[in-house]
Amino acid sequence: MMNYEDLFEFCHDFGSSRPIDVDLSIDNSEVSNFIETLLPNFPLSPNAKRKTLDQVVEYLFMVVANIAKAYMQGECVAIPRSSKFLNGETVFSDRKLSKGTFITVLDFLINNRLIAEHRGHFDRECNSGQISRYWAKRVLYEHFKTLKFSDFCTVKPIPSVILHDSTGKTISFVENRISQFFSDEIFCINSFYKSNKFNYISDISKSILHNTYYKYSNPTYIHPPILGRNDNSCKEILYPRISAVFSRGSFDCGGRLYSIVKRGIGWQNLSQEERATITINGEFTVELDFKALHVSMLYAIMGIQLQEDPYTDFSAEMRPLYKTLMLRLLNAKSIAGTLQSIERTLWLLCRKPFILNKEMKFLNAVEQFKPNWRKLIVELMDHHKPIQRYFGSDCGIFLQRLDGEMMLHILSVLAQEGIPALPVHDSVIVPRHTQNRAAEVMQSVYCRYMGFDCIVEAK
């Protein structure tokens, strides 16, 4: 049976990787004490300045925190060693790091057999390459046994409003009416979160599945184990906060609310199974969902009340295919782009050793029906003629601007009534006893913005 190290050492399963978060740190006594024991052996010049020593400590905590978080989810960490990354000039980070100190920290952990490395490369002729990957070796992950996700924290302030350029990099902006409105409302909501208690049960073994469609590059297929602490359930604390994220350098694009937290893990990063275990002030919760939100909004824009589930007339077994395809049609810039997006998704899913239940349903449907995607697009366009002009039109990012503001309005109304609510894009998690009132607010806000009714249902 393969262990955690073998998955990367022998199989190079680098599809299961997360980019380094240069602002991540860790607050766990066992890990902190272990890092302290490393410092006397660190190759530091006797004449090194205090600033350098502080950087060593910070970078050790940063790298170990990233390695530990990846380990807990059966992943490795992608860490560029390039000057561009270290100068804060990539989408990975806009923060400048001390090149010499950071690389020395990485090499120190490698040389002491605490982490393993697969060194990246770059082909200038093809203008492409692979980023270096890192993962924990047993000597290090033996110190991760007491870790919880709530032990991870970020060391930087998180703004209420974030603007990305077309590459996804955070950029500065001049305060305006829209950003000020979002910032003021989000500040009140985040303050309200602090007066409530949120918990969930972390049990990744019940929320992710072995990917039966996954094959290593090896000629012989090896079924990997679920890794890290995934075999243990654990009660965790949530520290909710939200930020509005706009895209393409414009406040007309995006604007959805994301759980970008200072400590722990964001509830939007949990699987649906884990989200179902969330409690608020000790009470179980329910997740209320807008039925086919973007499809419903497009019908409303065309002056039509959507009367039914947009997939009612299609095969129930193929529903995962139609839903995925519809989402891509509304977010791609062309029909050809939609097809490319679907193929890219399939390519990526087949290279993940563990996948979510909904991803498995999608792959099962693909395997069973072997769909002709162009034919399915024609069927969707024929069934939804009133809105077919929006298919392949890139309208999704603009609909997000509207649904983001609607969600902010919903959260504000609920907060004023003393009801804590956690947004998950087009759904809201609320205490069970507030389910009916929360659904009323969602329907009322939707009607105010769109002029039509909508369907809200519990997931």
XYZ file of C-alpha atoms in Angstrom:
459
model
C 0.000 0.000 0.000
C 1.378 3.373 -1.003
C 1.810 6.080 1.582
C 1.581 9.843 1.283
C 5.191 10.325 0.175
C 5.016 7.612 -2.475
C 2.091 9.282 -4.236
C 4.381 12.117 -5.345
C 7.777 10.393 -5.181
C 6.946 7.586 -7.572
C 3.814 8.675 -9.405
C 4.406 12.424 -9.822
C 0.743 13.094 -9.141
C 1.215 16.843 -9.320
C -2.352 17.478 -10.420
C -3.162 17.213 -6.709
C -1.289 20.360 -5.742
C -2.105 23.739 -4.260
C -0.246 26.989 -4.968
C 1.732 28.368 -2.052
C -0.009 31.024 0.024
C 2.774 33.424 1.013
C 0.634 34.894 3.798
C -0.219 31.575 5.462
C 1.114 30.745 8.907
C 0.332 28.197 11.598
C -0.600 28.416 15.263
C -0.084 24.955 16.742
C 2.102 24.267 19.759
C 3.567 20.977 18.527
C 4.501 22.374 15.115
C 5.777 25.630 16.624
C 7.979 23.785 19.105
C 9.388 21.616 16.315
C 10.254 24.671 14.194
C 11.998 26.189 17.226
C 14.225 23.101 17.451
C 15.307 23.641 13.836
C 16.567 27.191 14.275
C 19.920 26.410 16.002
C 20.877 24.253 13.015
C 19.865 26.752 10.356
C 22.858 27.848 8.208
C 22.814 31.475 9.264
C 25.868 33.708 9.259
C 26.990 34.881 12.735
C 26.883 38.415 11.333
C 23.331 38.103 10.078
C 21.079 41.011 10.924
C 17.982 40.688 13.100
C 15.823 41.279 10.022
C 17.278 38.178 8.368
C 16.605 36.026 11.421
C 13.004 37.268 11.535
C 12.640 36.377 7.850
C 13.984 32.867 8.480
C 11.397 32.272 11.204
C 8.586 33.730 9.100
C 9.486 31.705 5.990
C 9.865 28.487 7.983
C 6.380 28.938 9.406
C 5.054 29.890 5.961
C 6.485 26.879 4.125
C 5.663 24.379 6.878
C 2.107 25.766 7.145
C 1.568 25.281 3.409
C 3.090 21.796 3.476
C 0.960 20.854 6.506
C -2.306 22.115 5.013
C -1.587 20.262 1.789
C -0.750 17.090 3.740
C -4.088 17.216 5.558
C -5.843 17.167 2.184
C -3.576 14.671 0.437
C -1.889 17.258 -1.787
C 1.522 18.739 -2.473
C 2.483 22.423 -2.767
C 3.502 24.254 -5.930
C 6.273 26.734 -5.065
C 8.002 28.683 -7.849
C 11.699 29.344 -7.372
C 11.748 32.028 -10.048
C 12.807 35.636 -9.559
C 9.403 36.800 -10.808
C 7.626 34.948 -8.012
C 10.078 36.106 -5.351
C 9.715 39.690 -6.604
C 5.914 39.468 -6.306
C 5.303 39.646 -10.051
C 3.093 36.563 -10.571
C -0.540 35.591 -9.925
C 0.784 33.456 -7.056
C 1.730 36.518 -5.067
C 2.254 40.263 -5.283
C 4.466 40.185 -2.197
C 8.227 40.563 -2.501
C 10.284 37.963 -0.621
C 13.981 37.886 0.202
C 15.253 35.567 -2.529
C 18.360 34.324 -0.747
C 16.620 33.670 2.565
C 13.544 32.002 1.063
C 15.542 29.638 -1.164
C 17.831 28.822 1.776
C 14.782 27.897 3.881
C 13.512 25.573 1.141
C 16.922 23.935 0.694
C 17.348 23.601 4.466
C 14.068 21.666 4.776
C 15.026 19.473 1.808
C 18.568 18.762 3.037
C 17.225 17.770 6.457
C 14.807 15.318 4.810
C 11.753 17.149 6.148
C 10.257 17.831 2.732
C 10.745 16.274 -0.684
C 11.092 18.176 -3.947
C 10.321 17.656 -7.585
C 12.264 20.499 -9.207
C 10.402 22.388 -11.890
C 11.642 23.396 -15.302
C 10.942 25.916 -18.036
C 11.330 25.409 -21.792
C 12.045 28.790 -23.384
C 11.356 27.505 -26.885
C 7.880 26.244 -25.951
C 7.389 29.044 -23.400
C 5.974 26.527 -20.932
C 7.121 24.405 -18.037
C 6.269 23.005 -14.625
C 6.499 24.645 -11.221
C 8.510 22.930 -8.484
C 6.424 20.735 -6.143
C 7.038 19.985 -2.463
C 5.500 17.591 0.060
C 6.117 16.448 3.636
C 8.277 13.486 4.541
C 7.466 11.323 7.539
C 9.920 13.085 9.885
C 7.880 16.251 9.397
C 4.320 14.972 9.167
C 4.729 13.011 12.396
C 4.399 16.468 13.989
C 1.069 17.163 12.248
C -1.019 14.753 14.334
C -2.636 17.432 16.509
C -3.338 19.836 13.654
C -6.773 21.271 12.953
C -7.736 23.506 10.049
C -8.487 26.244 12.589
C -4.733 26.278 13.407
C -4.005 27.923 10.041
C -4.089 31.709 9.807
C -3.090 34.491 7.453
C -0.672 37.223 8.455
C -1.989 39.939 6.138
C -5.022 42.217 6.439
C -7.866 41.175 4.139
C -9.811 43.980 2.440
C -13.589 43.835 2.160
C -13.400 44.586 -1.555
C -10.834 42.972 -3.879
C -10.281 43.824 -7.547
C -8.530 41.385 -9.896
C -7.148 42.106 -13.339
C -7.753 39.831 -16.331
C -5.012 37.435 -15.143
C -6.506 37.064 -11.663
C -3.884 39.235 -9.959
C -5.041 41.632 -7.243
C -4.731 45.284 -8.267
C -5.247 48.600 -6.505
C -8.187 50.868 -7.271
C -9.584 54.291 -6.481
C -12.495 54.134 -4.032
C -15.833 54.681 -5.763
C -19.560 54.443 -5.057
C -19.770 50.703 -5.716
C -16.683 49.716 -3.727
C -17.758 51.939 -0.828
C -21.256 50.428 -0.777
C -19.921 46.857 -0.750
C -17.244 47.713 1.826
C -19.702 49.337 4.258
C -22.207 46.482 4.062
C -19.535 43.792 4.351
C -17.969 45.489 7.373
C -21.306 45.285 9.214
C -21.840 41.639 8.254
C -18.313 40.603 9.271
C -18.769 42.389 12.595
C -22.034 40.492 13.133
C -20.305 37.173 12.465
C -17.965 37.803 15.415
C -20.862 37.754 17.871
C -21.888 34.219 16.858
C -20.296 30.775 17.093
C -19.794 28.546 14.043
C -18.600 24.922 13.996
C -18.465 22.025 11.559
C -17.265 18.423 11.444
C -14.149 17.948 9.344
C -14.328 14.448 7.877
C -12.802 14.450 4.426
C -13.039 10.655 4.162
C -16.826 11.013 3.868
C -16.773 13.910 1.446
C -14.212 12.788 -1.144
C -14.077 9.565 -3.103
C -11.380 7.486 -4.729
C -11.468 8.461 -8.385
C -12.141 5.223 -10.258
C -11.270 6.992 -13.520
C -7.857 8.097 -12.279
C -4.749 6.454 -13.723
C -1.146 7.093 -12.812
C 1.349 7.593 -15.571
C 2.764 4.207 -14.487
C 1.818 1.235 -16.686
C 0.365 -0.494 -13.604
C -2.539 1.254 -11.948
C -2.129 1.593 -8.179
C -5.137 2.531 -6.054
C -3.939 5.241 -3.657
C -5.069 5.504 -0.053
C -6.903 8.544 1.266
C -4.113 10.566 2.765
C -3.218 12.786 5.674
C -5.765 13.017 8.500
C -8.642 12.250 6.173
C -9.599 9.120 8.099
C -10.413 11.077 11.268
C -13.484 13.182 11.918
C -12.841 16.295 13.963
C -14.954 19.158 15.283
C -13.561 22.397 13.899
C -14.244 26.076 14.496
C -15.197 28.408 11.648
C -14.157 32.057 11.757
C -16.437 33.538 9.077
C -15.710 36.672 7.115
C -16.505 37.661 3.541
C -14.966 39.784 0.811
C -16.438 40.861 -2.512
C -14.171 39.913 -5.430
C -14.487 41.818 -8.708
C -12.812 40.771 -11.948
C -11.130 42.047 -15.114
C -10.241 45.347 -13.501
C -13.900 46.420 -13.498
C -16.622 46.793 -10.887
C -19.096 45.633 -13.539
C -17.632 42.122 -13.507
C -17.837 39.648 -10.655
C -18.660 40.973 -7.218
C -19.582 37.660 -5.654
C -18.965 37.148 -1.939
C -16.129 34.799 -0.972
C -15.193 33.303 2.386
C -11.660 34.685 2.554
C -10.827 34.100 6.198
C -8.002 35.135 8.504
C -8.092 31.887 10.470
C -9.115 28.346 9.673
C -10.810 27.354 6.443
C -13.580 29.087 4.525
C -16.964 27.319 4.551
C -17.140 27.661 0.755
C -14.096 25.377 0.552
C -15.932 22.603 2.400
C -17.679 19.816 0.536
C -21.465 19.780 0.530
C -21.313 16.887 3.010
C -19.142 18.899 5.409
C -21.272 22.019 4.994
C -24.259 19.948 6.123
C -22.550 19.535 9.541
C -22.214 23.294 10.175
C -23.821 24.526 13.382
C -24.494 28.154 14.292
C -24.606 28.883 18.010
C -24.973 25.139 18.568
C -27.976 24.777 16.249
C -28.006 22.649 13.108
C -28.327 24.525 9.841
C -30.001 24.256 6.452
C -28.625 25.412 3.093
C -31.216 27.281 1.020
C -30.554 27.382 -2.691
C -31.799 29.582 -5.536
C -33.058 27.125 -8.151
C -31.092 27.579 -11.413
C -30.252 31.159 -10.461
C -28.514 32.402 -13.600
C -30.959 30.696 -15.950
C -33.841 32.208 -13.977
C -32.198 35.655 -14.087
C -31.760 35.487 -17.860
C -35.426 34.611 -18.349
C -36.335 37.550 -16.091
C -34.102 39.869 -18.152
C -36.073 38.724 -21.199
C -39.309 39.526 -19.360
C -40.308 35.897 -18.800
C -41.149 34.055 -15.592
C -39.297 30.729 -15.498
C -41.998 28.280 -14.468
C -40.088 25.027 -14.053
C -36.753 23.369 -13.460
C -34.728 24.123 -16.639
C -33.716 20.447 -16.866
C -37.144 18.860 -16.275
C -37.567 17.621 -19.836
C -34.146 16.008 -19.972
C -33.060 12.566 -18.827
C -32.618 12.443 -15.033
C -29.498 10.282 -15.440
C -27.939 12.872 -17.756
C -28.842 15.810 -15.528
C -25.214 16.264 -14.288
C -24.127 16.653 -17.936
C -26.780 19.217 -18.827
C -26.190 21.261 -15.662
C -22.426 21.334 -16.172
C -22.823 22.208 -19.834
C -25.308 25.014 -19.102
C -22.918 26.553 -16.580
C -20.095 26.510 -19.133
C -22.332 27.927 -21.874
C -23.126 30.970 -19.744
C -19.496 31.563 -18.763
C -17.633 30.828 -22.002
C -17.044 33.477 -24.657
C -18.137 31.179 -27.486
C -19.610 27.762 -28.202
C -16.129 26.571 -29.144
C -14.883 27.910 -25.813
C -17.597 25.906 -24.068
C -16.430 22.696 -25.716
C -12.818 23.448 -24.800
C -13.864 24.122 -21.204
C -15.664 20.778 -20.937
C -12.712 18.875 -22.393
C -10.336 20.664 -20.036
C -12.551 19.744 -17.074
C -12.564 16.074 -18.067
C -8.796 16.117 -18.528
C -8.266 17.593 -15.058
C -10.769 15.346 -13.268
C -9.145 12.212 -14.634
C -5.856 13.350 -13.108
C -7.194 13.754 -9.559
C -6.865 10.708 -7.276
C -9.715 11.934 -5.069
C -12.824 13.782 -6.192
C -16.068 15.071 -4.754
C -19.274 13.085 -4.986
C -20.765 15.489 -7.552
C -17.629 15.173 -9.683
C -17.928 11.398 -9.584
C -21.571 11.632 -10.715
C -20.440 13.762 -13.636
C -17.707 11.299 -14.663
C -20.104 8.367 -14.258
C -22.588 10.069 -16.574
C -19.844 10.785 -19.127
C -18.716 7.158 -19.015
C -22.265 5.824 -19.296
C -23.611 8.077 -22.064
C -20.415 9.130 -23.879
C -22.122 12.396 -24.791
C -21.884 14.288 -28.029
C -21.416 17.717 -26.478
C -22.363 19.628 -29.618
C -25.642 17.710 -29.789
C -26.387 18.473 -26.128
C -25.747 22.165 -26.755
C -28.253 22.119 -29.607
C -30.799 20.445 -27.312
C -30.282 23.075 -24.616
C -30.522 25.914 -27.110
C -33.695 24.472 -28.602
C -35.270 23.981 -25.162
C -34.277 27.464 -23.981
C -34.872 29.525 -27.124
C -35.786 32.728 -25.219
C -32.267 32.920 -23.775
C -30.192 31.088 -26.370
C -28.617 34.397 -27.441
C -26.729 34.349 -24.138
C -25.139 30.926 -24.707
C -21.425 31.351 -25.319
C -21.760 35.088 -24.659
C -19.592 35.404 -21.509
C -22.633 36.705 -19.615
C -21.879 34.758 -16.426
C -19.367 37.259 -15.067
C -21.926 40.075 -15.440
C -24.692 38.011 -13.832
C -22.329 37.476 -10.900
C -22.209 41.237 -10.448
C -25.975 41.261 -9.969
C -26.292 38.098 -7.873
C -23.413 39.274 -5.673
C -25.281 42.471 -4.821
C -28.493 40.507 -4.237
C -26.699 38.178 -1.842
C -25.181 41.120 0.022
C -28.677 42.593 0.400
C -30.014 39.256 1.703
C -27.233 38.949 4.284
C -27.785 42.543 5.424
C -31.525 42.067 5.960
C -30.960 38.817 7.853
C -28.202 40.366 9.993
C -30.503 43.257 10.930
C -33.000 40.655 12.140
C -30.316 38.852 14.147
C -30.052 35.889 11.752
C -26.451 34.856 10.940
C -26.156 33.545 7.373
C -23.224 32.153 5.399
C -23.334 32.692 1.608
C -22.251 30.003 -0.857
C -22.654 32.042 -4.064
C -26.260 31.142 -4.965
C -27.221 29.573 -1.632
C -27.334 30.588 2.032
C -26.625 28.562 5.189
C -28.860 29.576 8.119
C -29.992 28.115 11.464
C -32.838 25.671 10.909
C -35.406 27.581 12.946
C -34.939 30.586 10.616
C -35.432 28.593 7.391
C -38.847 29.999 6.483
C -37.896 33.617 7.172
C -34.604 33.296 5.291
C -36.422 31.839 2.253
C -38.896 34.755 2.361
C -36.040 37.273 2.356
C -34.310 35.510 -0.550
C -37.508 35.494 -2.625
C -38.308 39.113 -1.735
C -34.833 40.393 -2.659
C -34.830 38.424 -5.922
C -38.236 39.864 -6.860
C -37.056 43.383 -6.027
C -34.064 43.089 -8.349
C -35.488 40.941 -11.145
C -39.228 41.741 -11.065
C -40.205 38.058 -11.059
C -40.604 35.192 -8.612
C -38.006 32.512 -7.982
C -37.789 29.087 -6.433
C -35.847 28.661 -3.183
C -35.348 25.143 -1.890
C -33.340 23.357 0.796
C -30.387 21.370 -0.513
